[in-house]
């Protein structure tokens, strides 16, 4: 791939690139730098523009939700959203992007997990929403039966999102891995670079007929 792109203007390639391919496939070099290795790759991905076709796709998506009787609501990220870190990437920290339109998405499974955790931890007890309760199982489902609510993937509003390079620095890696070492000032920090998302997302829930 590097050979095929050798004759092109690098800056123009970055501006018009497919974010997913650039992030997953194009690593100019394997080098350490500020914020961990390949922080420059994250800066490049964060400057790539939204695909021109995404606005039309988003409009079709909203129309399809309406056809299904879903009344979506918008939710704005307060600071930064980290989703899909466990996914494969050339820098070992991923991000969840739409496969075709390469915008950040919040998987419906993640939204369902957050809602289920809130129901169990906050609404549980006397309110009867603890995991395994009748209300909990009816709403979220079990391994034997699906729940009555469908959590759709949350998509960002066109022009209302951005990707941002970020870094998480582990200052005492030996201490956190349980090796028995106490945290000390002479430990070597381990900066880990990753992509985060910000913006306004459309969240939709659908109810089944059961």
Coordinates of C-alpha atoms in Angstrom, one line a residue:
X1 CA 0.0 0.0 0.0
X2 CA 2.8 2.4 0.8
X3 CA 4.3 1.9 -2.6
X4 CA 1.0 2.5 -4.4
X5 CA 0.5 5.8 -2.5
X6 CA 4.1 7.0 -3.0
X7 CA 3.3 9.3 -6.0
X8 CA 0.4 11.1 -4.3
X9 CA 0.3 14.3 -2.2
X10 CA 0.3 13.1 1.3
X11 CA -1.8 15.9 2.8
X12 CA -4.5 15.5 0.1
X13 CA -4.6 11.8 0.8
X14 CA -5.2 12.4 4.5
X15 CA -8.0 15.0 3.9
X16 CA -10.0 12.7 1.6
X17 CA -9.2 9.3 3.1
X18 CA -11.5 6.6 4.5
X19 CA -10.9 7.0 8.2
X20 CA -11.3 3.3 8.9
X21 CA -8.8 2.3 6.3
X22 CA -6.3 5.0 7.3
X23 CA -6.5 4.1 10.9
X24 CA -6.4 0.3 10.4
X25 CA -4.1 0.0 7.5
X26 CA -1.9 3.0 6.9
X27 CA 0.9 3.3 9.5
X28 CA 3.7 5.4 8.1
X29 CA 6.2 4.2 10.6
X30 CA 6.4 2.4 14.0
X31 CA 8.0 5.0 16.2
X32 CA 7.7 6.2 19.8
X33 CA 6.7 9.8 20.4
X34 CA 4.7 12.1 22.6
X35 CA 1.6 10.3 23.9
X36 CA 2.9 6.8 23.1
X37 CA 3.7 5.5 19.7
X38 CA 2.0 6.7 16.5
X39 CA 0.3 9.7 18.0
X40 CA 0.7 11.3 14.6
X41 CA -1.6 8.7 13.1
X42 CA -4.3 9.7 15.5
X43 CA -3.9 13.4 14.6
X44 CA -4.2 12.5 10.9
X45 CA -7.4 10.5 11.5
X46 CA -9.0 13.3 13.5
X47 CA -8.6 15.8 10.6
X48 CA -10.3 13.6 8.0
X49 CA -13.6 15.1 6.9
X50 CA -17.1 13.5 7.1
X51 CA -18.0 11.6 3.9
X52 CA -20.3 13.6 1.7
X53 CA -22.8 10.7 1.4
X54 CA -23.3 10.4 5.2
X55 CA -25.9 13.1 5.4
X56 CA -28.1 11.3 2.9
X57 CA -27.6 8.0 4.7
X58 CA -28.5 9.6 8.0
X59 CA -31.7 11.0 6.6
X60 CA -32.7 7.5 5.3
X61 CA -31.9 6.1 8.7
X62 CA -34.2 8.6 10.5
X63 CA -37.0 7.8 8.0
X64 CA -36.6 4.1 8.6
X65 CA -36.7 4.6 12.4
X66 CA -39.9 6.6 11.9
X67 CA -41.4 3.7 9.8
X68 CA -40.7 1.3 12.7
X69 CA -42.5 3.6 15.1
X70 CA -39.3 4.7 16.9
X71 CA -39.1 8.2 18.3
X72 CA -35.4 8.9 18.7
X73 CA -33.8 11.5 20.9
X74 CA -30.5 13.2 20.7
X75 CA -27.7 13.0 23.4
X76 CA -24.6 15.1 23.5
X77 CA -21.3 13.8 24.7
X78 CA -20.3 15.8 27.7
X79 CA -16.5 15.4 27.1
X80 CA -15.1 12.5 25.1
X81 CA -16.5 9.1 24.3
X82 CA -14.3 6.0 24.2
X83 CA -16.0 3.1 22.4
X84 CA -14.4 0.1 20.8
X85 CA -11.0 0.2 22.4
X86 CA -10.9 -3.6 22.3
X87 CA -11.1 -3.7 18.5
X88 CA -8.1 -4.5 16.4
X89 CA -5.9 -1.7 15.1
X90 CA -2.3 -1.1 14.2
X91 CA -1.7 0.8 17.5
X92 CA -3.5 -1.8 19.6
X93 CA -6.3 0.5 20.7
X94 CA -9.3 0.6 18.5
X95 CA -12.5 2.7 18.0
X96 CA -15.9 1.7 16.8
X97 CA -16.6 3.3 13.4
X98 CA -19.4 2.7 10.9
X99 CA -18.0 0.2 8.4
X100 CA -19.1 2.2 5.3
X101 CA -19.5 5.8 6.4
X102 CA -16.7 5.7 9.0
X103 CA -18.4 7.9 11.5
X104 CA -18.1 7.0 15.2
X105 CA -21.1 5.0 16.5
X106 CA -22.2 3.8 19.9
X107 CA -23.2 0.1 19.5
X108 CA -26.7 -0.8 20.6
X109 CA -25.2 -3.5 22.8
X110 CA -23.2 -0.9 24.7
X111 CA -26.3 1.2 25.3
X112 CA -28.2 -1.8 26.5
X113 CA -25.3 -2.7 28.8
X114 CA -25.3 0.8 30.3
X115 CA -29.1 0.8 30.8
X116 CA -29.0 -2.7 32.3
X117 CA -26.3 -1.7 34.7
X118 CA -28.2 1.4 35.7
X119 CA -31.4 -0.6 36.3
X120 CA -29.6 -3.2 38.5
X121 CA -27.4 -0.8 40.5
X122 CA -29.7 2.3 40.8
X123 CA -33.2 1.1 40.3
X124 CA -32.8 -2.3 42.0
X125 CA -33.8 -3.2 45.5
X126 CA -37.3 -2.3 46.5
X127 CA -38.1 -1.1 42.9
X128 CA -37.7 -4.6 41.6
X129 CA -35.2 -3.9 38.9
X130 CA -32.3 -6.1 40.1
X131 CA -30.7 -8.4 37.6
X132 CA -32.9 -11.5 37.3
X133 CA -36.1 -9.9 38.4
X134 CA -39.2 -10.2 36.4
X135 CA -39.1 -6.5 35.2
X136 CA -35.4 -6.7 34.4
X137 CA -35.8 -10.0 32.4
X138 CA -38.8 -8.7 30.5
X139 CA -37.0 -5.5 29.5
X140 CA -33.5 -6.7 28.8
X141 CA -34.1 -10.4 28.1
X142 CA -32.3 -13.5 29.2
X143 CA -30.1 -16.1 27.6
X144 CA -33.3 -18.0 26.7
X145 CA -35.6 -15.2 25.6
X146 CA -35.1 -11.8 24.1
X147 CA -36.2 -8.6 25.9
X148 CA -39.1 -6.4 24.8
X149 CA -36.9 -3.5 23.9
X150 CA -34.5 -3.1 20.9
X151 CA -31.5 -0.8 21.3
X152 CA -30.4 0.6 18.0
X153 CA -26.9 1.7 17.3
X154 CA -26.5 5.5 18.0
X155 CA -25.3 7.5 15.0
X156 CA -23.9 11.0 15.1
X157 CA -25.8 13.9 13.6
X158 CA -24.1 15.0 10.3
X159 CA -21.6 17.7 10.9
X160 CA -22.1 17.4 14.7
X161 CA -19.2 15.1 15.6
X162 CA -15.4 14.9 15.6
X163 CA -12.6 12.5 16.4
X164 CA -10.0 13.6 18.9
X165 CA -6.6 12.2 19.7
X166 CA -6.3 11.3 23.4
X167 CA -3.9 9.6 25.7
X168 CA -4.2 7.5 28.8
X169 CA -1.0 7.3 30.9
X170 CA -0.4 4.4 33.3
X171 CA 2.1 5.8 35.8
X172 CA 2.7 2.7 37.8
X173 CA 2.3 -0.4 35.5
X174 CA 4.0 -2.8 37.9
X175 CA 1.8 -1.9 40.8
X176 CA -1.4 -2.2 38.8
X177 CA -0.4 -5.7 37.4
X178 CA -0.1 -7.0 40.9
X179 CA 3.6 -7.7 40.8
X180 CA 4.0 -6.6 44.4
X181 CA 5.9 -3.4 43.6
X182 CA 4.7 -0.3 45.4
X183 CA 4.0 2.8 43.3
X184 CA 7.0 5.1 43.3
X185 CA 8.2 8.3 41.7
X186 CA 10.9 6.5 39.7
X187 CA 8.4 4.3 37.9
X188 CA 8.3 4.7 34.1
X189 CA 5.0 5.9 32.8
X190 CA 3.4 4.0 29.9
X191 CA 1.4 6.4 27.7
X192 CA -1.3 4.8 25.5
X193 CA -2.6 6.8 22.6
X194 CA -6.2 6.3 21.3
X195 CA -9.0 8.0 19.3
X196 CA -12.0 9.4 21.2
X197 CA -15.2 10.8 19.8
X198 CA -17.3 13.8 20.7
X199 CA -20.6 15.2 19.4
X200 CA -24.3 14.7 19.3
X201 CA -25.7 11.2 18.7
X202 CA -29.2 10.0 17.8
X203 CA -30.4 7.3 20.2
X204 CA -33.4 5.1 19.4
X205 CA -35.2 2.4 21.2
X206 CA -37.8 0.1 19.7
X207 CA -40.5 -1.9 21.5
X208 CA -41.5 -5.4 20.4
X209 CA -45.1 -6.6 20.2
X210 CA -44.8 -9.2 23.0

